[in-house]
XYZ file of C-alpha atoms in Angstrom:
758
model
C 16.239 -76.798 222.123
C 19.520 -78.213 223.031
C 19.431 -80.271 219.860
C 18.904 -79.845 215.887
C 16.676 -82.538 214.893
C 14.150 -80.918 212.886
C 16.829 -80.543 210.692
C 16.792 -84.071 209.143
C 13.136 -83.622 208.636
C 13.351 -80.737 206.594
C 13.742 -80.998 202.456
C 16.954 -79.516 201.285
C 15.844 -75.778 200.573
C 14.035 -75.802 204.165
C 16.805 -76.764 205.719
C 19.020 -74.188 203.890
C 16.521 -71.569 204.488
C 16.314 -72.555 207.921
C 20.822 -72.794 208.717
C 21.190 -69.122 206.183
C 21.677 -66.377 209.184
C 24.037 -63.948 207.900
C 23.016 -61.347 205.574
C 20.138 -59.589 203.856
C 17.763 -63.780 202.934
C 14.788 -64.277 200.678
C 12.118 -67.033 200.456
C 10.384 -67.418 197.798
C 7.768 -69.815 200.185
C 5.122 -71.501 196.977
C 1.564 -72.957 198.514
C 2.102 -74.888 200.703
C 5.443 -74.988 200.937
C 5.472 -74.775 204.802
C 6.916 -71.611 205.200
C 5.444 -71.489 208.961
C 8.101 -74.462 210.008
C 10.834 -72.332 208.178
C 10.068 -69.384 210.400
C 10.248 -71.093 213.504
C 12.209 -73.157 213.713
C 14.494 -70.347 211.675
C 13.971 -68.615 214.524
C 15.016 -71.883 216.804
C 18.417 -72.357 215.003
C 19.500 -68.784 215.435
C 19.491 -68.871 219.667
C 20.671 -72.893 219.158
C 23.205 -72.975 216.431
C 24.412 -69.429 215.890
C 24.677 -68.164 219.571
C 22.140 -65.579 218.804
C 20.422 -63.484 222.096
C 15.966 -64.076 221.963
C 16.468 -59.697 222.949
C 17.452 -59.332 219.033
C 14.948 -60.834 217.524
C 12.269 -59.121 215.905
C 9.129 -61.800 213.522
C 6.317 -59.556 212.024
C 3.870 -60.599 210.603
C 0.508 -58.994 209.821
C -2.368 -60.276 211.735
C -2.907 -60.730 215.585
C -4.159 -63.709 215.124
C -1.259 -64.713 212.622
C 0.936 -63.399 215.607
C 0.007 -65.402 218.436
C -0.056 -68.693 215.952
C 3.572 -67.866 216.129
C 3.770 -66.620 218.944
C 2.938 -70.254 220.358
C 4.928 -72.548 218.235
C 7.940 -70.688 218.502
C 7.224 -70.730 222.394
C 7.115 -74.318 221.710
C 10.583 -74.832 220.197
C 12.985 -72.580 222.031
C 11.032 -72.630 225.710
C 13.259 -70.604 227.754
C 14.043 -66.929 227.281
C 11.221 -67.381 223.811
C 9.602 -64.323 226.037
C 12.201 -62.199 224.965
C 11.328 -62.060 221.303
C 9.075 -59.357 219.882
C 6.641 -61.898 217.930
C 3.926 -58.792 216.802
C 2.313 -57.160 213.744
C 3.576 -54.421 211.681
C 1.045 -51.857 213.646
C 2.058 -53.791 217.415
C 5.607 -53.020 216.603
C 5.163 -49.493 215.580
C 2.784 -48.985 218.757
C 5.610 -49.832 221.431
C 7.974 -47.495 219.670
C 5.935 -44.882 219.297
C 4.969 -45.139 222.944
C 8.772 -44.493 224.208
C 9.928 -41.485 221.894
C 6.936 -39.495 219.857
C 7.584 -36.724 222.175
C 10.306 -36.511 219.857
C 7.466 -35.808 216.962
C 5.902 -33.229 219.264
C 2.876 -35.036 220.679
C 2.086 -36.575 223.999
C 3.362 -40.056 224.637
C -0.379 -40.794 225.843
C -1.556 -40.646 222.360
C -4.995 -41.795 221.525
C -5.775 -43.960 218.725
C -8.515 -43.367 216.167
C -10.685 -45.992 214.638
C -12.372 -45.045 211.514
C -15.772 -44.575 213.642
C -13.544 -41.493 215.417
C -11.588 -41.021 211.856
C -14.633 -40.707 210.027
C -16.482 -38.428 212.938
C -13.726 -35.770 212.608
C -13.788 -35.783 208.346
C -17.414 -34.174 209.013
C -16.321 -31.978 210.888
C -13.216 -31.337 209.318
C -15.874 -30.890 206.154
C -17.926 -28.877 207.988
C -15.388 -26.587 208.353
C -14.388 -25.869 205.246
C -17.491 -26.379 203.881
C -17.211 -28.616 201.694
C -20.573 -30.586 200.634
C -19.965 -34.920 202.379
C -23.257 -35.656 199.381
C -20.410 -34.925 197.106
C -16.949 -35.852 199.174
C -18.264 -39.158 200.606
C -16.398 -38.746 204.479
C -15.294 -42.858 202.898
C -13.957 -41.906 199.845
C -12.020 -39.505 201.631
C -10.340 -41.537 204.407
C -9.284 -43.956 201.529
C -8.115 -41.674 199.868
C -5.915 -40.038 202.966
C -5.317 -44.147 203.570
C -3.359 -44.411 200.017
C -1.400 -41.430 200.298
C -0.217 -42.687 204.060
C 0.134 -46.571 202.275
C 3.019 -44.430 200.227
C 4.692 -42.196 202.545
C 3.146 -38.606 201.014
C 2.434 -36.364 203.094
C -0.774 -33.916 202.407
C 1.720 -31.283 200.188
C 2.717 -34.680 198.725
C -0.823 -35.337 196.971
C -1.204 -31.573 196.681
C 1.991 -31.725 194.321
C 0.963 -34.973 192.317
C -2.610 -34.035 192.537
C -1.960 -32.811 188.801
C -4.430 -30.454 188.604
C -7.151 -32.901 189.336
C -9.627 -30.875 191.107
C -11.327 -33.579 193.753
C -7.094 -34.738 194.155
C -6.923 -30.817 196.053
C -10.018 -31.509 198.163
C -8.895 -34.187 199.445
C -5.607 -33.044 199.995
C -6.503 -30.031 201.398
C -8.848 -31.982 203.810
C -6.090 -34.161 204.534
C -3.863 -31.176 206.170
C -6.729 -30.169 208.300
C -7.015 -33.965 209.547
C -3.372 -34.295 210.134
C -3.947 -30.882 212.232
C -6.521 -32.291 214.027
C -5.189 -35.163 214.746
C -1.925 -33.609 216.699
C -4.353 -31.074 218.330
C -6.015 -33.863 219.798
C -2.839 -36.020 220.152
C -3.991 -38.616 218.554
C -3.170 -40.841 215.079
C -4.385 -43.227 213.434
C -3.801 -46.710 212.304
C -2.059 -45.212 209.280
C -0.136 -43.359 211.334
C 1.382 -45.611 213.205
C 3.581 -46.778 210.967
C 4.006 -43.713 209.243
C 4.898 -41.494 212.254
C 7.199 -44.696 213.045
C 9.060 -43.952 209.204
C 9.342 -40.189 210.607
C 11.004 -40.619 213.502
C 13.276 -42.990 211.755
C 14.623 -40.288 209.796
C 14.370 -37.018 211.672
C 16.223 -39.163 214.235
C 19.192 -41.078 213.973
C 19.171 -41.923 218.165
C 16.318 -43.404 217.950
C 17.658 -45.623 214.847
C 19.860 -47.227 215.812
C 18.426 -48.151 219.328
C 16.281 -50.448 217.640
C 18.373 -51.112 215.102
C 20.713 -52.300 217.945
C 17.768 -54.275 219.686
C 16.701 -55.990 216.850
C 19.573 -57.407 214.579
C 17.771 -60.241 213.407
C 14.441 -59.176 211.458
C 12.315 -61.388 209.984
C 9.080 -60.559 208.233
C 6.209 -63.371 206.826
C 3.663 -62.831 204.444
C 6.519 -59.820 202.676
C 4.623 -59.686 199.413
C 1.876 -57.900 201.300
C 3.817 -55.652 202.702
C 3.031 -51.750 201.361
C 5.598 -48.736 201.053
C 5.664 -47.151 204.066
C 6.046 -51.405 205.666
C 8.541 -51.732 203.422
C 10.778 -48.582 204.719
C 10.354 -49.822 207.773
C 11.533 -52.470 207.836
C 14.296 -51.622 205.532
C 15.371 -48.452 207.491
C 15.654 -51.269 211.081
C 18.154 -53.582 209.156
C 19.772 -51.134 206.996
C 22.686 -51.535 209.834
C 22.797 -55.213 210.434
C 21.782 -56.432 207.380
C 20.195 -59.506 209.183
C 16.979 -59.376 207.250
C 15.023 -62.161 206.370
C 11.545 -61.691 204.328
C 9.328 -65.400 203.404
C 6.503 -64.626 200.562
C 4.994 -66.426 197.767
C 4.419 -62.849 194.827
C 2.419 -65.756 193.083
C -0.002 -64.713 195.812
C 0.640 -61.158 195.917
C -3.605 -60.314 196.374
C -3.741 -57.707 198.177
C -2.766 -54.515 195.025
C -6.386 -52.956 196.924
C -5.492 -52.504 199.836
C -2.214 -51.112 199.422
C 0.118 -54.190 199.159
C 2.671 -52.980 196.765
C 3.900 -56.699 194.677
C 7.474 -54.765 193.774
C 8.840 -55.126 197.619
C 9.109 -58.651 197.173
C 10.037 -58.202 193.302
C 12.879 -55.898 194.058
C 14.472 -57.368 196.953
C 17.522 -58.300 195.526
C 17.350 -54.290 193.973
C 17.441 -52.726 197.768
C 19.501 -55.705 199.421
C 22.276 -56.497 196.269
C 23.831 -59.089 198.432
C 20.837 -61.016 199.244
C 20.140 -64.567 198.889
C 16.955 -66.173 197.563
C 16.000 -69.340 199.201
C 13.202 -71.495 196.809
C 10.475 -73.658 198.557
C 8.700 -75.710 195.309
C 8.033 -78.187 197.188
C 3.945 -78.700 197.994
C 2.698 -81.117 201.030
C -1.031 -79.327 200.401
C -2.231 -80.777 197.025
C -1.224 -83.247 194.419
C -0.236 -82.937 191.101
C -2.798 -82.497 189.382
C -3.916 -79.469 191.366
C 0.257 -77.972 191.085
C 0.333 -78.684 187.522
C -3.029 -76.200 186.917
C -1.996 -74.175 189.337
C 1.708 -73.864 187.586
C 0.153 -72.991 183.563
C -2.132 -70.556 184.699
C 0.574 -68.918 187.158
C 3.116 -68.765 184.398
C 0.965 -66.686 182.582
C 1.732 -63.703 184.618
C 4.984 -61.694 183.546
C 5.607 -59.339 186.476
C 7.086 -63.062 189.213
C 9.382 -65.221 190.194
C 10.101 -68.667 188.405
C 9.218 -71.629 190.607
C 6.763 -74.255 189.597
C 5.446 -76.259 192.713
C 5.332 -80.078 192.781
C 4.658 -82.807 195.372
C 5.588 -86.412 196.138
C 1.766 -86.953 196.652
C 0.804 -88.449 193.703
C -1.022 -87.189 190.276
C -4.619 -87.538 192.436
C -7.746 -87.329 190.085
C -8.387 -85.262 187.439
C -9.417 -81.077 187.658
C -13.495 -81.349 187.042
C -14.147 -78.684 184.512
C -18.300 -78.083 184.489
C -19.882 -75.591 181.702
C -24.086 -74.706 182.987
C -26.691 -72.359 180.424
C -26.955 -71.005 183.598
C -26.083 -69.606 187.582
C -29.361 -72.248 189.009
C -27.873 -74.734 187.294
C -24.278 -74.524 188.546
C -26.087 -73.629 192.015
C -27.649 -76.564 192.047
C -25.081 -79.143 190.842
C -22.933 -77.726 193.166
C -25.150 -78.512 195.626
C -25.376 -82.349 194.830
C -22.479 -82.741 194.220
C -21.299 -81.673 197.772
C -24.608 -84.273 198.929
C -23.798 -87.416 197.219
C -19.828 -86.525 198.016
C -20.378 -86.186 202.075
C -21.675 -89.663 202.331
C -21.328 -89.758 205.765
C -22.446 -86.301 206.167
C -18.711 -84.868 207.166
C -19.304 -81.551 205.327
C -15.750 -79.333 206.571
C -14.104 -80.759 204.304
C -15.924 -78.867 201.827
C -15.573 -75.062 200.087
C -16.896 -73.033 197.779
C -15.277 -69.885 196.861
C -15.886 -67.097 194.352
C -14.579 -63.694 193.069
C -17.466 -61.385 194.546
C -20.187 -61.212 197.896
C -22.886 -61.295 195.890
C -22.489 -64.889 194.194
C -22.923 -66.783 197.537
C -26.917 -66.429 197.416
C -27.754 -69.147 194.869
C -25.300 -71.182 197.077
C -26.837 -70.430 200.535
C -30.377 -70.545 199.354
C -29.989 -74.236 197.750
C -27.609 -75.245 201.000
C -30.644 -74.091 203.420
C -33.234 -75.873 200.320
C -30.659 -79.106 200.943
C -30.372 -78.862 204.838
C -26.974 -78.779 204.269
C -24.993 -76.885 207.266
C -22.978 -73.628 205.618
C -20.906 -70.941 207.060
C -20.180 -67.926 205.275
C -15.926 -66.624 206.368
C -14.891 -62.720 205.849
C -18.835 -62.404 205.225
C -22.499 -61.657 205.585
C -25.367 -63.925 205.622
C -26.865 -62.311 201.898
C -30.264 -61.899 203.395
C -28.803 -59.890 206.528
C -26.441 -57.707 204.565
C -27.304 -53.800 205.777
C -27.634 -52.678 201.820
C -30.455 -55.611 201.210
C -31.551 -56.019 204.916
C -32.141 -51.701 204.256
C -34.640 -52.764 200.693
C -36.096 -55.662 202.279
C -37.367 -53.571 205.084
C -38.716 -50.445 202.865
C -40.631 -53.481 201.100
C -42.302 -54.573 204.473
C -43.031 -50.871 205.225
C -45.007 -50.850 201.091
C -46.622 -53.883 201.883
C -47.030 -53.530 205.964
C -47.171 -50.793 207.501
C -47.443 -52.609 210.994
C -43.466 -53.862 210.396
C -42.055 -51.937 213.146
C -38.834 -52.509 213.141
C -38.719 -52.177 208.660
C -39.799 -48.620 209.350
C -38.065 -47.438 212.080
C -34.547 -49.119 210.232
C -35.379 -47.554 206.717
C -36.814 -43.366 208.974
C -33.570 -42.030 207.798
C -32.489 -43.821 204.810
C -31.434 -41.753 203.389
C -30.936 -38.813 206.233
C -34.082 -37.171 206.786
C -33.168 -35.551 210.130
C -35.647 -37.586 211.841
C -34.053 -37.373 215.095
C -34.315 -40.032 218.137
C -35.797 -37.810 219.705
C -38.988 -37.121 217.154
C -38.582 -40.938 216.863
C -39.967 -41.737 220.675
C -42.262 -38.910 220.660
C -43.813 -40.376 217.602
C -42.684 -44.512 219.466
C -44.807 -42.888 222.784
C -48.088 -41.622 220.488
C -47.708 -44.705 218.755
C -48.114 -47.599 222.300
C -50.570 -44.773 224.141
C -52.750 -45.323 220.564
C -52.450 -48.732 220.465
C -51.336 -48.042 216.724
C -48.962 -48.794 214.716
C -45.507 -47.037 214.572
C -45.807 -46.255 210.698
C -49.155 -45.355 211.382
C -48.741 -42.740 213.899
C -46.152 -41.165 211.519
C -49.034 -40.654 209.287
C -50.691 -38.781 211.925
C -47.856 -36.586 213.078
C -49.001 -32.995 213.165
C -51.841 -34.504 215.815
C -48.446 -35.336 218.232
C -49.321 -32.855 220.603
C -45.442 -33.503 222.289
C -43.777 -33.454 218.651
C -43.424 -29.768 217.276
C -44.231 -28.365 214.037
C -41.022 -28.773 211.949
C -40.257 -32.433 213.097
C -43.417 -33.458 212.046
C -42.172 -31.552 209.022
C -39.376 -33.809 208.273
C -41.711 -36.860 208.597
C -43.734 -35.830 205.932
C -41.726 -36.869 202.770
C -41.252 -40.253 204.360
C -44.791 -41.133 204.606
C -45.378 -39.608 201.290
C -42.466 -41.799 199.835
C -44.682 -44.663 201.182
C -47.443 -44.126 200.137
C -46.880 -43.192 196.588
C -44.786 -46.653 196.283
C -48.030 -48.750 197.793
C -50.272 -46.654 195.252
C -48.106 -48.423 193.095
C -47.921 -51.884 193.996
C -51.104 -52.404 191.966
C -49.668 -52.074 188.945
C -46.075 -52.370 189.094
C -43.594 -55.320 189.853
C -42.181 -56.497 192.272
C -38.827 -55.773 190.144
C -39.756 -52.494 188.858
C -40.741 -51.440 192.268
C -37.666 -51.860 193.803
C -35.816 -49.779 191.106
C -37.935 -47.055 192.062
C -37.317 -47.441 195.763
C -34.088 -47.380 194.761
C -33.722 -44.320 192.102
C -36.300 -42.045 194.295
C -33.947 -42.962 197.709
C -30.674 -42.397 195.959
C -29.675 -45.684 197.733
C -26.840 -46.704 194.960
C -26.760 -42.649 193.285
C -24.295 -42.573 196.955
C -22.845 -45.696 197.545
C -21.491 -44.890 193.455
C -20.250 -41.000 195.586
C -18.311 -43.144 197.980
C -16.420 -45.024 195.596
C -14.383 -47.437 197.853
C -13.878 -50.922 197.102
C -16.102 -51.295 199.709
C -19.385 -49.305 197.837
C -18.526 -51.634 195.101
C -19.315 -54.215 196.676
C -22.772 -53.592 197.669
C -24.027 -52.282 194.506
C -22.887 -55.708 193.706
C -24.995 -57.078 196.013
C -28.544 -54.985 195.485
C -27.218 -55.746 191.806
C -28.138 -58.967 193.058
C -30.981 -58.701 194.861
C -32.879 -57.365 191.729
C -31.625 -60.086 189.789
C -33.859 -62.244 192.555
C -36.385 -60.301 192.407
C -36.619 -61.005 188.677
C -36.289 -64.679 189.088
C -39.075 -65.087 191.891
C -41.441 -63.254 188.951
C -39.883 -65.277 186.612
C -40.695 -68.515 188.323
C -44.508 -67.813 189.591
C -48.274 -67.562 187.800
C -48.930 -64.068 189.769
C -46.367 -62.750 190.787
C -46.185 -60.192 194.371
C -44.590 -58.203 196.358
C -46.547 -60.202 199.705
C -45.327 -63.610 197.910
C -41.828 -62.177 197.159
C -41.522 -61.515 201.016
C -42.902 -65.093 201.961
C -40.229 -66.566 199.669
C -37.330 -64.914 200.942
C -38.337 -65.252 204.830
C -37.915 -69.185 203.794
C -34.966 -69.029 201.851
C -33.171 -66.370 204.872
C -34.127 -68.109 207.657
C -30.531 -70.028 208.561
C -31.252 -70.030 212.561
C -32.290 -73.615 212.865
C -29.130 -74.777 210.959
C -26.210 -76.061 213.913
C -23.790 -74.171 214.711
C -20.621 -76.859 214.795
C -17.655 -77.472 213.082
C -19.290 -79.742 210.345
C -20.052 -77.003 207.862
C -19.687 -75.938 203.820
C -17.404 -72.723 203.616
C -18.011 -69.814 201.399
C -16.244 -67.500 200.829
C -14.189 -64.893 198.396
C -11.079 -65.558 196.673
C -9.441 -63.283 199.078
C -11.114 -64.489 202.548
C -9.076 -68.220 201.927
C -6.174 -67.026 201.636
C -4.336 -69.474 203.662
C -6.237 -71.919 204.035
C -6.321 -75.229 203.022
C -9.634 -78.174 202.010
C -9.909 -81.464 201.010
C -12.440 -80.501 197.913
C -12.504 -77.379 196.254
C -15.272 -75.374 194.273
C -13.948 -72.253 191.978
C -17.289 -71.532 190.274
C -18.234 -68.386 188.267
C -15.449 -68.632 186.333
C -16.330 -66.273 183.522
C -14.691 -63.389 181.942
C -15.913 -60.604 183.679
C -16.885 -62.059 187.109
C -13.385 -63.486 187.595
C -11.320 -61.587 186.029
C -13.813 -58.734 186.514
C -14.933 -56.529 184.058
C -13.039 -54.067 185.807
C -9.499 -55.023 185.460
C -10.001 -56.218 181.423
C -11.141 -52.995 180.615
C -8.496 -50.788 183.386
C -5.823 -48.860 181.817
C -3.292 -50.648 183.238
C -5.169 -53.660 182.161
C -2.346 -56.183 181.936
C -1.112 -55.483 185.426
C -4.502 -55.751 186.553
C -5.529 -59.131 185.186
C -2.532 -60.463 186.815
C -3.766 -59.563 190.077
C -6.654 -61.439 189.109
C -4.667 -64.165 187.961
C -2.774 -64.640 191.046
C -6.321 -65.149 192.844
C -7.033 -67.739 190.567
C -3.961 -69.070 191.766
C -4.752 -68.879 195.255
C -8.104 -70.358 194.276
C -6.750 -73.640 192.900
C -3.723 -74.245 195.326
C -6.723 -74.056 198.734
C -7.752 -78.255 197.421
C -5.661 -80.424 198.448
C -7.416 -83.848 196.924
C -10.417 -82.856 194.575
C -10.551 -79.232 192.848
C -14.071 -77.976 190.715
C -13.978 -75.858 188.271
C -17.049 -74.451 187.147
C -19.062 -71.670 185.344
C -22.195 -70.312 183.172
C -23.250 -69.433 179.975
C -25.401 -67.039 181.170
C -25.705 -65.557 184.511
C -28.694 -62.911 185.859
C -26.462 -59.040 186.218
C -29.005 -56.644 187.557
C -32.290 -58.294 187.098
C -31.011 -58.596 183.153
C -29.686 -62.278 180.921
C -26.562 -61.505 180.218
C -24.557 -64.393 178.569
C -20.852 -64.829 179.959
C -17.605 -66.156 177.997
C -15.059 -69.113 180.073
C -13.048 -67.657 182.120
C -9.953 -66.673 180.250
C -8.439 -68.749 183.597
C -9.656 -72.159 182.763
C -8.133 -71.800 178.941
C -5.029 -71.481 180.596
C -5.102 -74.790 181.727
C -4.260 -77.686 179.633
C -7.257 -80.219 178.869
C -5.346 -83.539 179.751
C -5.990 -82.243 183.811
C -9.426 -81.752 183.277
C -11.959 -84.619 182.950
C -14.181 -82.637 180.332
C -13.348 -80.704 178.050
C -14.591 -77.209 177.341
C -16.688 -75.354 174.550
C -16.447 -72.323 173.470
C -19.536 -72.483 171.703
C -22.181 -70.240 172.842
C -25.058 -71.068 170.558
C -28.528 -71.681 172.506
C -30.058 -74.866 171.103
C -30.718 -76.906 173.709
C -33.233 -74.327 175.678
C -34.765 -76.484 177.124
C -31.901 -76.921 179.744
C -31.430 -72.659 179.752
C -35.655 -72.173 181.276
C -34.466 -75.599 183.722
C -32.243 -73.479 185.294
C -35.233 -70.764 185.867
C -36.831 -74.088 187.221
C -34.501 -74.610 189.690
C -35.105 -70.765 191.376
C -38.954 -71.821 191.527
C -37.909 -73.547 195.061
C -39.312 -76.568 194.127
C -38.367 -80.245 196.154
C -38.148 -82.050 193.030
C -35.731 -79.833 191.632
C -33.901 -81.042 193.947
C -34.339 -84.863 193.110
C -37.888 -85.000 195.770
C -37.507 -84.167 199.634
C -38.754 -82.774 201.642
C -38.269 -78.529 202.780
C -39.252 -77.724 206.622
C -42.219 -80.680 206.732
C -43.528 -79.473 202.708
C -44.230 -82.760 200.930
C -44.637 -81.614 197.203
C -48.173 -81.668 197.802
C -48.496 -78.528 200.347
C -46.210 -76.283 199.028
C -47.699 -72.277 198.387
C -48.395 -70.994 194.816
C -47.920 -67.967 195.780
C -44.284 -68.172 196.655
C -43.417 -71.316 194.755
C -43.873 -72.985 191.887
C -46.479 -75.325 191.383
C -45.065 -78.636 191.256
C -47.213 -79.558 187.468
C -46.038 -76.984 185.413
C -42.911 -75.808 185.932
C -42.315 -73.818 183.064
C -45.447 -71.776 183.179
C -44.020 -68.763 184.819
C -41.662 -69.014 181.949
C -42.017 -66.319 178.355
C -43.650 -68.549 175.572
C -41.298 -68.756 172.150
C -43.536 -65.747 170.163
C -41.691 -64.212 167.200
C -41.019 -60.886 166.697
C -42.758 -57.953 165.348
C -38.939 -56.457 164.535
C -36.346 -57.965 162.488
C -32.360 -57.585 161.363
C -32.355 -52.911 160.641
C -35.023 -52.318 162.876
C -35.267 -49.354 165.766
C -36.471 -50.634 169.138
C -36.711 -49.570 172.629
C -35.657 -51.066 175.569
C -36.520 -50.150 179.069
C -33.507 -49.915 180.612
C -30.730 -49.320 177.566
C -32.654 -47.088 175.733
C -33.176 -46.391 171.609
C -30.960 -48.987 169.007
C -30.986 -50.716 166.102
C -31.321 -54.278 165.332
C -27.974 -56.481 164.585
C -28.563 -59.481 164.763
C -31.494 -62.433 165.447
C -31.483 -66.033 166.095
C -33.870 -68.340 166.313
C -32.112 -70.275 169.804
C -35.273 -72.616 169.760
C -36.904 -72.356 172.727
C -36.854 -68.570 172.168
C -34.925 -65.695 169.712
C -31.575 -64.407 170.679
C -31.587 -60.768 169.187
C -28.292 -58.197 169.248
C -28.519 -54.711 169.411
C -26.544 -51.698 169.048
C -28.227 -49.498 171.584
C -27.102 -45.623 171.164
C -25.861 -45.078 174.552
C -24.405 -48.421 176.043
C -23.275 -50.446 173.088
C -23.928 -53.758 171.835
C -25.896 -56.093 174.148
C -26.794 -60.211 172.911
C -30.086 -61.325 175.237
C -33.404 -63.704 175.111
C -36.458 -61.763 173.146
C -39.245 -62.918 175.483
C -37.130 -61.123 178.357
C -35.714 -57.913 176.501
C -39.519 -56.773 176.064
C -38.142 -54.830 173.049
C -40.531 -52.369 171.852
C -40.104 -51.547 167.689
C -40.584 -47.981 167.109
């Protein structure tokens, strides 16, 4: 690339970043400020103007997709010679280095890389060898602890020394030691080892480090705010000789602490490289000024950050739309109807719904389906296709209808019952021969000649459990039945013991399923298990939606990083949800809330033209209505930027809106402004699973004066016993405050709480 005409199309800070070729350089790249353009053109400038040999350039990013995109852009700009540049991920870089030199550490260069399944199998074998109970110490928890240790470059001995007498950490350290010994014995490494062993190689073998320091005289690292301690040390060692290191990132978009990202790598860059030059890219090419002003105001409340202020030449744009609803049902209904109204030409790809947790997708998915609007979940799975939801629904199906062989086979070993594949195959053969359902064959396991007595004895507890649950269907509500299934199988208990981010997310999904069942019960006159399964079958069927690029996008805020949309709906803006209860109540609460605030900043800056923030005063949590305060992040946005002023008034005088929120959950076509759903007219909607068009509120509890008052002792089916401390007449219902003996203060509506005076 002979000319440098591209410099004329850059703003001053961008040109400064591109033309600074020598010494440490920190580029603070605000959201939408053109950092990828700067990185790729800086490579071209190094070659064209600074005379750097392409062979001496290393560009590192995090994902293969990002590396491929950067490689393509560099190839297009640089042309001849670009193939000599290493454009790669951290892990790919380390694999190439270790394939040549890992023998220095006692491994063979033909080592195997273990994936997560391989790791889990190895951990399981080690626990068996050490007589460690994997019901108490879950394999995934152990894997997570080992991975976190490696992120911080901690050896098994370091972890043991850091345990401080913590018995669990000591167990993890013991397993970690055996795990590493087994990996080496098998001539295998895991993904974390790729970086840790490369760092170890550089520290132990100076000649190897010197070779790669000479090879990579110019190093560039993208998304630097997401690096962990091990990745930082790798880069620091490589750059130590020539100091020509350029890192690009945004501390305000550091949102992966849970994956090991260390924000202090970018905040303290000048400490580790005292001669570093800092260039700030603050001009935004994505959003309107009102959106940027909101983002600037929110993030300015963080202490741990480098000061910057995004601005644009695109104009002020529309005010930010803010909507506060009585219920989560109102919220979801508004968002979907607003999308339908706004997408006048049926162009849905310009709309994104962003939320804090995956469990929040359910209400929006259902309403999008009801309105025949195509959607796509990014970084997640359709709510009803998630493993934990399919497992529990399979229990429901088996209890309701034992003829569903797929449902029975799905749950026969959930939880593990030791029923092997051979046993299942023999039962299946028997069922086929006798022309009976698989579950019926299980009930007659003792009569299967090919089945040994020991195998049959493992089947009995399962069929006994199903039969017991069937006997309860007559007198238990579907929600109570679901809770009994969860309790008896220990499903949530196992996830709690696992204690990982994935497990916590799955528990949130289960809580949302419970809320769904409770909402169904409140929307029909005679709730039944069959009716619930029928309703779920209708809203879970998304096969008919077209799989093209024209769809509304649903995703978590973490998945949204790096993307942009014309219209963004940031939903569930409530304290306890966003920021989460865990961050609010954490020991290091300020740091945790600052991470959540950075997540809010990422969400706000995804919007190009229109940003809508929504929250609900009432949200179903674990099947119980829970009142929520508006997120502090909304309050941090100046009212002058919002088109609707918010209020902290949490009285429920207008309880009609609360009841109407429950009506939306009845899936009445009238609730969505008319029209039909999958060919059903308003006159043909079934009563079971759907509310009648006339009298939608029949399923909602009517107002009754409680037989208790302030000062009385009461009991609750979930929270136990407590004392009534306040009561308020909210119009359609009484709002009751109870200080429970075990769980503290709870506020609830009397008709739903079903408190009993004691």
